[in-house]
Coordinates of C-alpha atoms in Angstrom, one line a residue:
M22 CA 25.3 23.7 -4.9
Q23 CA 21.6 23.0 -4.4
I24 CA 20.8 19.3 -4.2
N25 CA 17.6 18.2 -5.9
P26 CA 15.7 15.7 -3.6
V27 CA 14.2 14.0 -6.5
H28 CA 17.6 13.0 -7.7
V29 CA 18.6 11.7 -4.3
E30 CA 15.3 9.7 -4.1
S31 CA 16.0 8.2 -7.6
T32 CA 19.5 7.3 -6.5
V33 CA 18.2 5.5 -3.4
V34 CA 15.7 3.5 -5.6
L35 CA 18.5 2.7 -8.0
A36 CA 20.6 1.5 -5.1
V37 CA 17.7 -0.8 -4.0
V38 CA 17.4 -2.1 -7.6
L39 CA 21.1 -2.9 -7.7
C40 CA 21.0 -4.6 -4.2
V41 CA 18.0 -6.8 -5.4
H42 CA 20.0 -7.8 -8.5
M43 CA 23.0 -8.7 -6.4
A44 CA 20.9 -11.4 -5.0
V45 CA 18.8 -12.2 -7.9
W46 CA 20.1 -12.1 -11.5
N47 CA 18.0 -13.4 -14.4
Q48 CA 16.7 -12.5 -17.7
H49 CA 14.5 -9.8 -16.1
S50 CA 17.3 -8.0 -14.4
W51 CA 18.4 -5.9 -17.4
C52 CA 14.8 -5.0 -18.0
S53 CA 14.5 -3.7 -14.4
I54 CA 17.6 -1.6 -14.8
A55 CA 16.5 -0.2 -18.1
L56 CA 13.1 0.5 -16.6
V57 CA 14.5 2.6 -13.7
I58 CA 16.7 4.6 -16.0
Q59 CA 13.8 5.5 -18.4
A60 CA 11.5 6.1 -15.4
F61 CA 14.0 8.7 -14.2
Y62 CA 13.9 10.6 -17.5
V63 CA 10.1 10.4 -17.7
Q64 CA 9.8 11.7 -14.1
H65 CA 11.9 14.7 -15.0
K66 CA 9.4 15.5 -17.9
W67 CA 6.3 14.8 -15.9
D68 CA 7.5 17.0 -12.9
R69 CA 8.1 19.8 -15.4
L70 CA 4.5 19.2 -16.7
L71 CA 3.0 19.3 -13.2
R72 CA 4.8 22.5 -12.3
S73 CA 3.5 24.2 -15.5
G74 CA 0.0 23.0 -14.8
G75 CA -0.3 21.1 -18.0
A76 CA -1.3 17.7 -16.7
V77 CA -4.6 16.3 -17.8
F78 CA -5.8 15.3 -14.4
Q79 CA -5.4 17.2 -11.1
F80 CA -2.6 15.4 -9.0
R81 CA -1.7 15.9 -5.4
P82 CA 0.1 19.2 -5.2
A83 CA 3.5 19.9 -3.4
A84 CA 4.9 16.6 -4.5
N85 CA 6.8 15.3 -7.5
S86 CA 5.3 12.7 -9.8
G87 CA 7.0 9.8 -8.1
I88 CA 7.4 7.8 -11.3
V89 CA 10.7 6.2 -10.3
P90 CA 9.8 4.7 -6.9
A91 CA 6.4 3.6 -8.0
S92 CA 7.6 2.0 -11.2
M93 CA 10.0 -0.4 -9.4
V94 CA 7.8 -1.8 -6.6
M95 CA 5.9 -4.5 -8.6
P96 CA 8.9 -5.6 -10.7
L97 CA 11.2 -5.9 -7.7
L98 CA 8.4 -7.6 -5.7
G99 CA 7.9 -10.1 -8.4
L100 CA 11.7 -10.8 -8.7
A101 CA 12.1 -11.3 -4.9
L102 CA 9.0 -13.6 -4.7
K103 CA 10.3 -15.6 -7.7
E104 CA 13.6 -16.2 -6.0
K105 CA 11.9 -17.3 -2.8
C106 CA 9.5 -19.7 -4.6
S107 CA 12.3 -21.0 -6.9
A108 CA 14.4 -21.9 -3.8
S109 CA 11.4 -23.8 -2.3
G110 CA 10.6 -25.6 -5.5
N111 CA 7.0 -24.1 -5.8
V112 CA 6.6 -23.9 -9.6
Y113 CA 3.1 -22.5 -9.6
F114 CA 4.0 -19.4 -7.5
E115 CA 7.2 -19.1 -9.3
R116 CA 5.2 -18.5 -12.5
F117 CA 2.8 -16.2 -10.7
S118 CA 5.8 -14.2 -9.6
M119 CA 7.0 -13.8 -13.1
V120 CA 3.5 -12.5 -14.1
I121 CA 3.8 -9.9 -11.2
T122 CA 7.1 -8.7 -12.5
I123 CA 6.1 -8.4 -16.2
T124 CA 2.7 -6.8 -15.1
G125 CA 4.5 -4.2 -13.0
M126 CA 6.9 -3.4 -15.9
M127 CA 4.1 -3.1 -18.4
L128 CA 2.0 -0.8 -16.2
A129 CA 5.1 1.4 -15.6
L130 CA 5.9 1.5 -19.3
F131 CA 2.2 2.4 -20.2
L132 CA 2.3 5.3 -17.7
S133 CA 5.6 6.5 -19.1
L134 CA 4.1 6.4 -22.6
I135 CA 1.1 8.5 -21.5
A136 CA 3.5 11.1 -19.8
L137 CA 5.5 11.3 -23.0
G138 CA 2.4 11.6 -25.1
I139 CA 1.1 14.7 -23.3
T140 CA 4.4 16.4 -23.0
R141 CA 5.0 19.3 -25.4
P142 CA 7.4 19.5 -27.1
V143 CA 7.9 15.7 -27.4
P144 CA 11.2 14.9 -25.6
T145 CA 13.2 13.0 -28.3
N146 CA 16.0 11.6 -26.0
T147 CA 13.5 10.4 -23.4
C148 CA 11.4 8.8 -26.2
V149 CA 14.5 6.9 -27.4
I150 CA 15.4 5.6 -23.9
A151 CA 11.7 4.6 -23.2
G152 CA 11.6 2.8 -26.6
M153 CA 14.8 0.8 -25.8
A154 CA 13.4 -0.1 -22.3
G155 CA 10.1 -1.1 -23.8
S156 CA 11.7 -3.2 -26.5
A157 CA 13.7 -5.1 -23.8
I158 CA 10.6 -5.6 -21.7
L159 CA 8.5 -6.9 -24.7
Y160 CA 11.3 -9.2 -25.9
T161 CA 11.7 -10.7 -22.3
T162 CA 8.0 -11.1 -22.1
K163 CA 7.9 -13.1 -25.3
Q164 CA 10.8 -15.3 -24.1
T165 CA 9.5 -16.0 -20.5
L166 CA 5.7 -16.0 -20.5
T167 CA 3.2 -18.3 -22.1
V168 CA 0.4 -17.1 -24.2
S169 CA -2.2 -17.4 -21.4
E170 CA 0.1 -15.4 -19.1
V171 CA 0.6 -12.7 -21.7
I172 CA -3.2 -12.4 -22.0
E173 CA -3.4 -12.1 -18.2
V174 CA -0.9 -9.2 -18.2
L175 CA -3.0 -7.5 -20.9
E176 CA -6.1 -8.0 -18.9
V177 CA -4.6 -6.2 -16.0
L178 CA -3.4 -3.4 -18.3
L179 CA -6.9 -3.0 -19.6
I180 CA -8.5 -2.9 -16.2
F181 CA -5.8 -0.4 -15.1
V182 CA -6.7 1.9 -18.0
Y183 CA -10.3 2.1 -17.1
L184 CA -9.8 2.3 -13.4
S185 CA -7.3 5.1 -13.8
L186 CA -9.7 7.2 -15.8
I187 CA -12.5 6.7 -13.2
V188 CA -10.3 7.2 -10.1
L189 CA -8.4 10.2 -11.4
Y190 CA -11.6 11.9 -12.6
L191 CA -13.7 11.3 -9.5
L192 CA -10.8 11.9 -7.0
P193 CA -8.7 15.0 -8.0
R194 CA -5.7 16.0 -6.0
C195 CA -5.7 12.7 -4.0
F196 CA -2.7 11.0 -5.7
T197 CA 0.5 11.7 -7.5
P198 CA 1.0 9.9 -10.8
G199 CA 3.3 7.4 -9.0
E200 CA 0.8 6.8 -6.1
A201 CA -1.9 6.3 -8.7
L202 CA 0.3 3.7 -10.5
L203 CA 0.9 1.7 -7.4
I204 CA -2.6 1.8 -5.9
V205 CA -4.6 1.5 -9.1
G206 CA -2.2 -1.1 -10.5
G207 CA -2.4 -3.2 -7.4
I208 CA -6.2 -3.0 -7.4
S209 CA -6.3 -4.0 -11.1
F210 CA -4.1 -7.0 -10.4
I211 CA -6.4 -8.1 -7.5
V212 CA -9.5 -7.6 -9.6
N213 CA -8.1 -9.7 -12.5
Q214 CA -7.0 -12.5 -10.1
L215 CA -10.3 -12.6 -8.4
I216 CA -12.2 -12.8 -11.8
K217 CA -9.7 -15.5 -13.0
R218 CA -10.2 -17.7 -9.9
S219 CA -14.0 -17.2 -10.0
L220 CA -14.1 -18.6 -13.5
N221 CA -11.9 -21.6 -12.5
L222 CA -13.4 -22.7 -9.2
A223 CA -12.1 -26.2 -9.8
E224 CA -8.6 -24.9 -9.4
V225 CA -9.2 -22.8 -6.3
K226 CA -7.0 -24.0 -3.4
G227 CA -5.1 -22.7 -0.6
D228 CA -5.9 -21.1 2.8
P229 CA -9.4 -19.5 3.0
V230 CA -7.8 -16.6 4.8
N231 CA -6.2 -15.4 1.6
Y232 CA -9.6 -14.9 -0.2
F233 CA -11.0 -12.3 2.2
L234 CA -8.7 -9.5 1.0
P235 CA -9.5 -9.6 -2.8
V236 CA -13.3 -9.9 -2.2
I237 CA -13.2 -7.0 0.3
V238 CA -11.2 -4.9 -2.2
V239 CA -13.5 -5.6 -5.1
G240 CA -16.6 -5.1 -3.0
S241 CA -15.3 -1.7 -1.7
L242 CA -14.4 -0.7 -5.3
L243 CA -17.8 -1.5 -6.6
L244 CA -19.5 0.4 -3.8
G245 CA -17.4 3.4 -4.2
V246 CA -17.7 3.6 -8.0
F247 CA -21.4 3.0 -7.9
F248 CA -22.2 5.7 -5.4
A249 CA -19.7 8.2 -6.8
L250 CA -21.5 8.0 -10.1
L251 CA -25.0 8.0 -8.5
F252 CA -24.4 11.0 -6.3
C253 CA -23.3 13.0 -9.3
F254 CA -27.0 13.3 -10.2
M255 CA -28.7 13.3 -6.8
E256 CA -28.1 14.8 -3.3
S257 CA -26.3 12.4 -0.9
E258 CA -27.0 14.2 2.4
T259 CA -30.7 13.5 2.7
W260 CA -32.1 10.7 4.8
V261 CA -33.6 9.1 1.7
S262 CA -30.2 8.9 0.0
S263 CA -28.5 7.8 3.2
L264 CA -31.1 5.0 3.7
F265 CA -30.6 3.9 0.1
F266 CA -26.8 3.9 0.7
H267 CA -27.1 1.6 3.7
M268 CA -29.5 -0.7 1.9
M269 CA -27.4 -1.1 -1.2
T270 CA -24.3 -1.7 1.0
A271 CA -26.2 -4.5 2.8
V272 CA -27.3 -5.9 -0.6
L273 CA -23.8 -5.9 -1.9
G274 CA -22.4 -7.4 1.3
L275 CA -25.0 -10.1 2.0
G276 CA -26.3 -10.7 -1.5
I277 CA -23.1 -10.7 -3.6
L278 CA -19.9 -10.7 -1.5
M279 CA -20.9 -13.4 1.0
P280 CA -22.0 -15.9 -1.7
W281 CA -18.9 -15.0 -3.7
L282 CA -16.7 -15.7 -0.8
S283 CA -18.5 -18.9 0.1
L284 CA -17.6 -20.3 -3.2
F285 CA -13.9 -19.9 -2.4
I286 CA -13.9 -21.2 1.2
G287 CA -16.5 -23.9 0.8
R288 CA -18.9 -22.9 3.6
H289 CA -20.8 -19.8 4.8
P290 CA -18.3 -17.1 5.6
I291 CA -19.9 -16.0 8.8
M292 CA -20.0 -19.5 10.3
W293 CA -16.4 -19.9 9.1
L294 CA -15.4 -16.6 10.7
L295 CA -17.1 -17.5 14.0
D296 CA -15.3 -20.8 14.2
F297 CA -12.0 -19.1 13.2
L298 CA -12.2 -16.4 15.9
T299 CA -13.2 -18.7 18.7
L300 CA -10.7 -21.5 17.8
N301 CA -8.8 -21.0 21.1
D302 CA -8.5 -18.7 24.1
R303 CA -5.5 -16.9 22.8
R304 CA -7.5 -15.6 19.9
L305 CA -10.2 -14.3 22.2
C306 CA -7.6 -12.5 24.4
L307 CA -6.0 -10.9 21.3
L308 CA -9.4 -9.8 20.1
G309 CA -10.2 -8.3 23.6
Y310 CA -6.8 -6.6 23.6
W311 CA -7.4 -5.1 20.1
V312 CA -10.8 -3.8 21.1
F313 CA -9.2 -2.0 24.1
L314 CA -6.6 -0.4 21.8
A315 CA -9.4 0.7 19.4
V316 CA -11.2 2.3 22.4
V317 CA -7.9 4.1 23.3
A318 CA -7.5 5.4 19.7
T319 CA -11.1 6.7 19.8
C320 CA -10.5 8.5 23.1
V321 CA -7.4 10.2 21.6
V322 CA -9.5 11.5 18.7
L323 CA -12.3 12.7 21.0
H324 CA -9.9 14.3 23.3
Q325 CA -8.1 16.2 20.6
N326 CA -11.4 17.4 19.2
Y327 CA -12.5 18.5 22.7
Q328 CA -9.2 20.6 23.0
R329 CA -10.0 22.2 19.6
Q330 CA -13.5 23.2 20.6
S331 CA -12.3 24.6 23.9
G332 CA -9.4 26.5 22.3
S333 CA -8.6 28.0 18.9
K334 CA -10.7 26.8 15.9
K335 CA -7.5 26.7 13.9
H336 CA -6.0 24.2 16.2
Q337 CA -4.5 21.2 14.4
A338 CA -3.1 18.0 15.8
S339 CA 0.7 18.2 16.0
T340 CA 3.1 15.7 14.5
I341 CA 3.7 14.1 17.9
V342 CA -0.1 13.6 18.4
R343 CA -0.5 12.0 15.0
K344 CA 2.3 9.6 15.9
Y345 CA 0.3 8.4 18.8
F346 CA -1.6 6.4 16.4
H347 CA 1.6 4.8 15.0
L348 CA 2.4 3.6 18.6
I349 CA -1.1 2.2 19.0
V350 CA -0.8 0.3 15.7
V351 CA 2.6 -1.0 16.7
A352 CA 1.1 -2.2 20.0
T353 CA -1.7 -3.9 17.9
Y354 CA 0.4 -5.6 15.3
V355 CA 3.5 -6.9 17.3
P356 CA 1.5 -9.3 19.5
G357 CA -0.4 -10.6 16.5
L358 CA 2.8 -11.2 14.5
I359 CA 4.2 -13.1 17.5
Y360 CA 1.3 -15.2 18.5
D361 CA -1.2 -15.5 15.7
R362 CA -0.5 -14.1 12.2
Q363 CA -3.5 -15.7 10.6
L364 CA -5.8 -13.9 13.0
L365 CA -3.9 -10.7 12.4
H366 CA -4.4 -11.1 8.6
V367 CA -8.1 -11.5 8.9
A368 CA -8.5 -8.7 11.5
S369 CA -6.5 -6.3 9.3
V370 CA -8.6 -7.1 6.2
G371 CA -11.8 -6.5 8.4
C372 CA -10.4 -3.2 9.6
L373 CA -9.7 -2.1 6.0
A374 CA -13.2 -2.8 5.2
V375 CA -14.5 -0.7 8.1
F376 CA -12.1 2.2 7.3
L377 CA -13.2 2.2 3.7
F378 CA -16.9 2.1 4.6
L379 CA -16.5 5.0 7.1
E380 CA -14.6 7.0 4.5
Y381 CA -17.5 6.6 2.1
V382 CA -19.9 7.6 4.8
R383 CA -17.7 10.7 5.5
Y384 CA -17.1 11.6 1.9
F385 CA -20.8 11.3 0.8
R386 CA -22.0 12.9 4.1
I387 CA -24.2 9.8 4.8
R388 CA -26.4 10.3 7.8
P389 CA -26.2 9.9 10.7
L390 CA -22.4 9.7 11.0
G391 CA -21.2 11.5 7.9
Q392 CA -20.9 15.1 9.2
L393 CA -19.6 13.9 12.6
L394 CA -16.8 12.1 10.9
R395 CA -15.8 15.2 8.9
Q396 CA -15.6 17.2 12.1
L397 CA -13.6 14.6 14.0
L398 CA -11.1 13.7 11.2
T399 CA -10.3 17.2 9.9
L400 CA -8.2 17.8 13.0
F401 CA -5.7 15.2 11.8
L402 CA -5.3 16.4 8.2
D403 CA -1.8 17.2 6.9
E404 CA -0.5 18.6 3.6
R405 CA -0.9 15.1 1.9
D406 CA -4.7 15.1 2.5
S407 CA -5.3 17.8 -0.2
G408 CA -8.0 16.0 -2.1
P409 CA -11.6 15.2 -1.2
L410 CA -10.6 11.9 0.5
I411 CA -8.9 11.5 3.9
L412 CA -6.5 8.6 3.3
T413 CA -3.8 9.0 6.0
H414 CA -5.3 6.4 8.4
I415 CA -5.9 4.0 5.5
Y416 CA -2.4 4.3 4.3
L417 CA -1.1 3.6 7.8
L418 CA -3.2 0.4 7.9
L419 CA -2.0 -0.6 4.4
G420 CA 1.7 0.1 5.3
M421 CA 1.5 -2.2 8.4
S422 CA -0.6 -4.9 6.7
L423 CA 0.9 -5.3 3.2
P424 CA 3.9 -7.3 4.4
I425 CA 1.5 -9.7 6.2
W426 CA -0.9 -10.0 3.2
L427 CA 2.0 -10.4 0.7
F428 CA 4.1 -12.8 2.8
P429 CA 4.7 -15.8 0.5
G430 CA 3.5 -18.5 2.9
P431 CA 3.5 -21.3 0.3
C432 CA 7.1 -20.5 -0.5
A433 CA 8.3 -20.2 3.0
P434 CA 10.0 -23.1 4.8
K435 CA 8.3 -24.6 7.7
G436 CA 9.5 -23.8 11.2
I437 CA 12.2 -21.2 11.9
L438 CA 12.6 -18.8 9.0
P439 CA 16.3 -18.5 8.0
G440 CA 18.1 -15.2 7.4
A441 CA 16.4 -11.8 7.1
G442 CA 13.3 -13.6 5.7
G443 CA 12.1 -14.1 9.4
L444 CA 11.7 -10.3 9.6
V445 CA 9.6 -10.0 6.4
P446 CA 6.2 -9.9 8.2
Y447 CA 7.6 -7.2 10.5
A448 CA 8.6 -4.8 7.5
G449 CA 5.6 -2.6 8.1
V450 CA 6.2 -2.4 11.9
L451 CA 9.9 -1.5 11.4
A452 CA 9.4 1.0 8.5
V453 CA 6.3 2.7 9.5
G454 CA 5.6 1.9 13.2
V455 CA 9.1 2.3 14.4
G456 CA 11.3 4.1 11.8
D457 CA 8.8 6.8 10.5
T458 CA 7.5 7.5 14.0
V459 CA 10.9 8.0 15.6
A460 CA 12.2 10.0 12.6
S461 CA 9.3 12.4 12.9
V462 CA 9.3 12.8 16.6
F463 CA 13.0 13.2 17.1
G464 CA 13.5 15.2 13.9
S465 CA 10.8 17.7 14.8
T466 CA 11.9 18.1 18.4
M467 CA 15.6 17.8 18.4
G468 CA 16.8 17.8 14.8
E469 CA 19.0 20.7 13.7
I470 CA 21.0 19.5 10.7
R471 CA 18.7 19.1 7.7
W472 CA 19.3 16.8 4.8
P473 CA 20.1 19.1 1.7
G474 CA 17.0 20.0 -0.2
T475 CA 14.5 18.7 2.4
K476 CA 12.9 19.5 5.7
K477 CA 14.0 16.2 7.2
T478 CA 16.9 16.1 9.6
M479 CA 19.9 13.9 9.9
E480 CA 19.2 13.3 13.6
G481 CA 15.8 12.0 12.8
T482 CA 17.1 9.6 10.2
A483 CA 19.9 8.4 12.4
T484 CA 17.6 7.7 15.4
S485 CA 15.2 6.0 13.0
V486 CA 17.8 3.5 12.0
F487 CA 19.0 3.0 15.6
A488 CA 15.4 2.4 16.7
Q489 CA 14.8 -0.1 14.1
I490 CA 17.9 -2.1 15.0
I491 CA 16.7 -2.1 18.6
A492 CA 13.3 -3.3 17.5
V493 CA 14.9 -6.2 15.5
A494 CA 16.8 -7.2 18.7
M495 CA 13.5 -7.2 20.6
F496 CA 11.7 -9.3 17.9
L497 CA 14.6 -11.8 18.2
I498 CA 14.0 -12.2 21.9
F499 CA 10.2 -12.6 21.8
D500 CA 9.7 -14.4 18.5
G501 CA 11.3 -17.8 18.4
S502 CA 10.5 -18.3 14.7
I503 CA 13.2 -15.7 13.7
N504 CA 16.7 -16.8 13.0
L505 CA 18.8 -14.1 11.4
N506 CA 21.6 -16.5 10.5
S507 CA 24.4 -13.9 10.4
T508 CA 22.6 -11.6 8.0
Y509 CA 23.0 -8.5 10.2
S510 CA 24.8 -6.4 7.7
W511 CA 22.1 -7.0 5.0
I512 CA 19.4 -6.0 7.6
V513 CA 21.2 -2.9 8.7
G514 CA 21.9 -1.9 5.1
S515 CA 18.3 -2.5 4.1
I516 CA 17.0 -0.4 7.0
T517 CA 19.5 2.4 6.2
L518 CA 18.4 2.6 2.5
V519 CA 14.7 2.7 3.4
A520 CA 15.4 5.4 6.0
M521 CA 17.2 7.4 3.4
L522 CA 14.2 7.0 1.1
E523 CA 11.9 8.3 3.9
A524 CA 14.1 11.4 4.3
Y525 CA 13.9 12.3 0.6
T526 CA 10.6 11.1 -0.8
S527 CA 7.6 13.3 -1.2
Q528 CA 5.3 10.3 -1.8
I529 CA 3.2 8.5 0.8
D530 CA 5.9 7.0 3.0
N531 CA 3.4 4.8 4.9
L532 CA 2.8 3.0 1.5
F533 CA 6.3 3.0 -0.1
L534 CA 8.6 2.3 2.8
P535 CA 7.2 -1.0 4.0
L536 CA 7.1 -2.3 0.4
Y537 CA 10.8 -1.5 -0.3
L538 CA 11.8 -2.9 3.1
F539 CA 9.7 -6.0 2.4
I540 CA 11.4 -6.5 -0.9
L541 CA 15.0 -6.2 0.6
L542 CA 14.2 -8.5 3.6
L543 CA 12.7 -11.1 1.3
L544 CA 16.0 -11.7 -0.3

């Protein structure tokens, strides 16, 4: 009997949902279970639509729609954060977590309605199930959120609609529907929160570090949309267009983003950043170490391109070569997590800004580096880079950084973190840096027994779980802030579930795996 990998992927996601609700059970739990069931039915219809070529937009080929794993990320994340904030007595962030949960449910429900609306013939049974799930979600929203919070959810939904139309039109074949839901939904939420805080500066509070990410994301979004629309009507490869691009980037950064950021942190961002980076010798040593690793990564790229030029033009970097970058990133993040997480937070946001800017330069062929970047990066393409953008390195950065950016600092107890919560910032390192790397290397070199319906091997998955357990033991030795408090079975179970998701998902594992491991460890 042939096993459908999509069914196994959905089963693993359902198992994660049930594990979350074993630890957290409230009025949103029934809604989450109803949502995952209706997402399964909708995914089946959308997969059939994609295979027949009837989708309105061009999505990433050779992948399923990914509705089930994408639909559950934000609701489960909000539930886990709510439980953590409720335990710490932080009412503000507890309400904020509820908004995240309902927003994720509404975005997933909206995407499901779109899928049903363009499916012919209209699937009656699926519509009934989606209607029941939608009714439960709307009723729970009415019972748990205030009017202002409902308006906030609707604002995110409105931004999501417009951004989806822009992104999917300008960037065909870059995303699956599920990846678009997760990425565009996350950006929409960030944009709405930044606008909300900008209009209520009197209520702005918290660590200045936390405001760098939303400003960078919104600035990068504005830059990309503006030039994508502009270069539809003019040539982007000329020196005049390139000069205009660099000038407008400087204007956006220095004239808009810097003053905007200064409103949040209360002083000039550059002066604050200089004081932050030079606070002590440890930070200077970490920065020097990271610069060295960046040089090593650059040398790997240049060496691989030199081999391509000296050999066959069809030469492509192997899986093992691509995993070199995973090891470099692990060597980058682990010292930062152990010694200075705030510095790592700021450095990773700055790295994201650089990556996005360089991708714009490559995509638009901006002189003088645009064509050179195209030649250097095409060597490392895989089947998931089928659209006009090269996003693999950005996904790797996001996968490692999201647990650090999302870590609920205001809801975390001071000192040693009890239970599996101490490993939450390490979720990206474990899932992507260690687990995915070991699974790929051992699976491609020594794996023989394949999981039914996939190209992944059981040996790769087993060694992935084993390597992550060893990594947890190493973190216990070197990081004194971790106290697992006899939660070993939960940690091993969480790692195993995420490893099974890696074996069966066709979505971007660098993006999905850290988020699911983050949710499980947060409990």
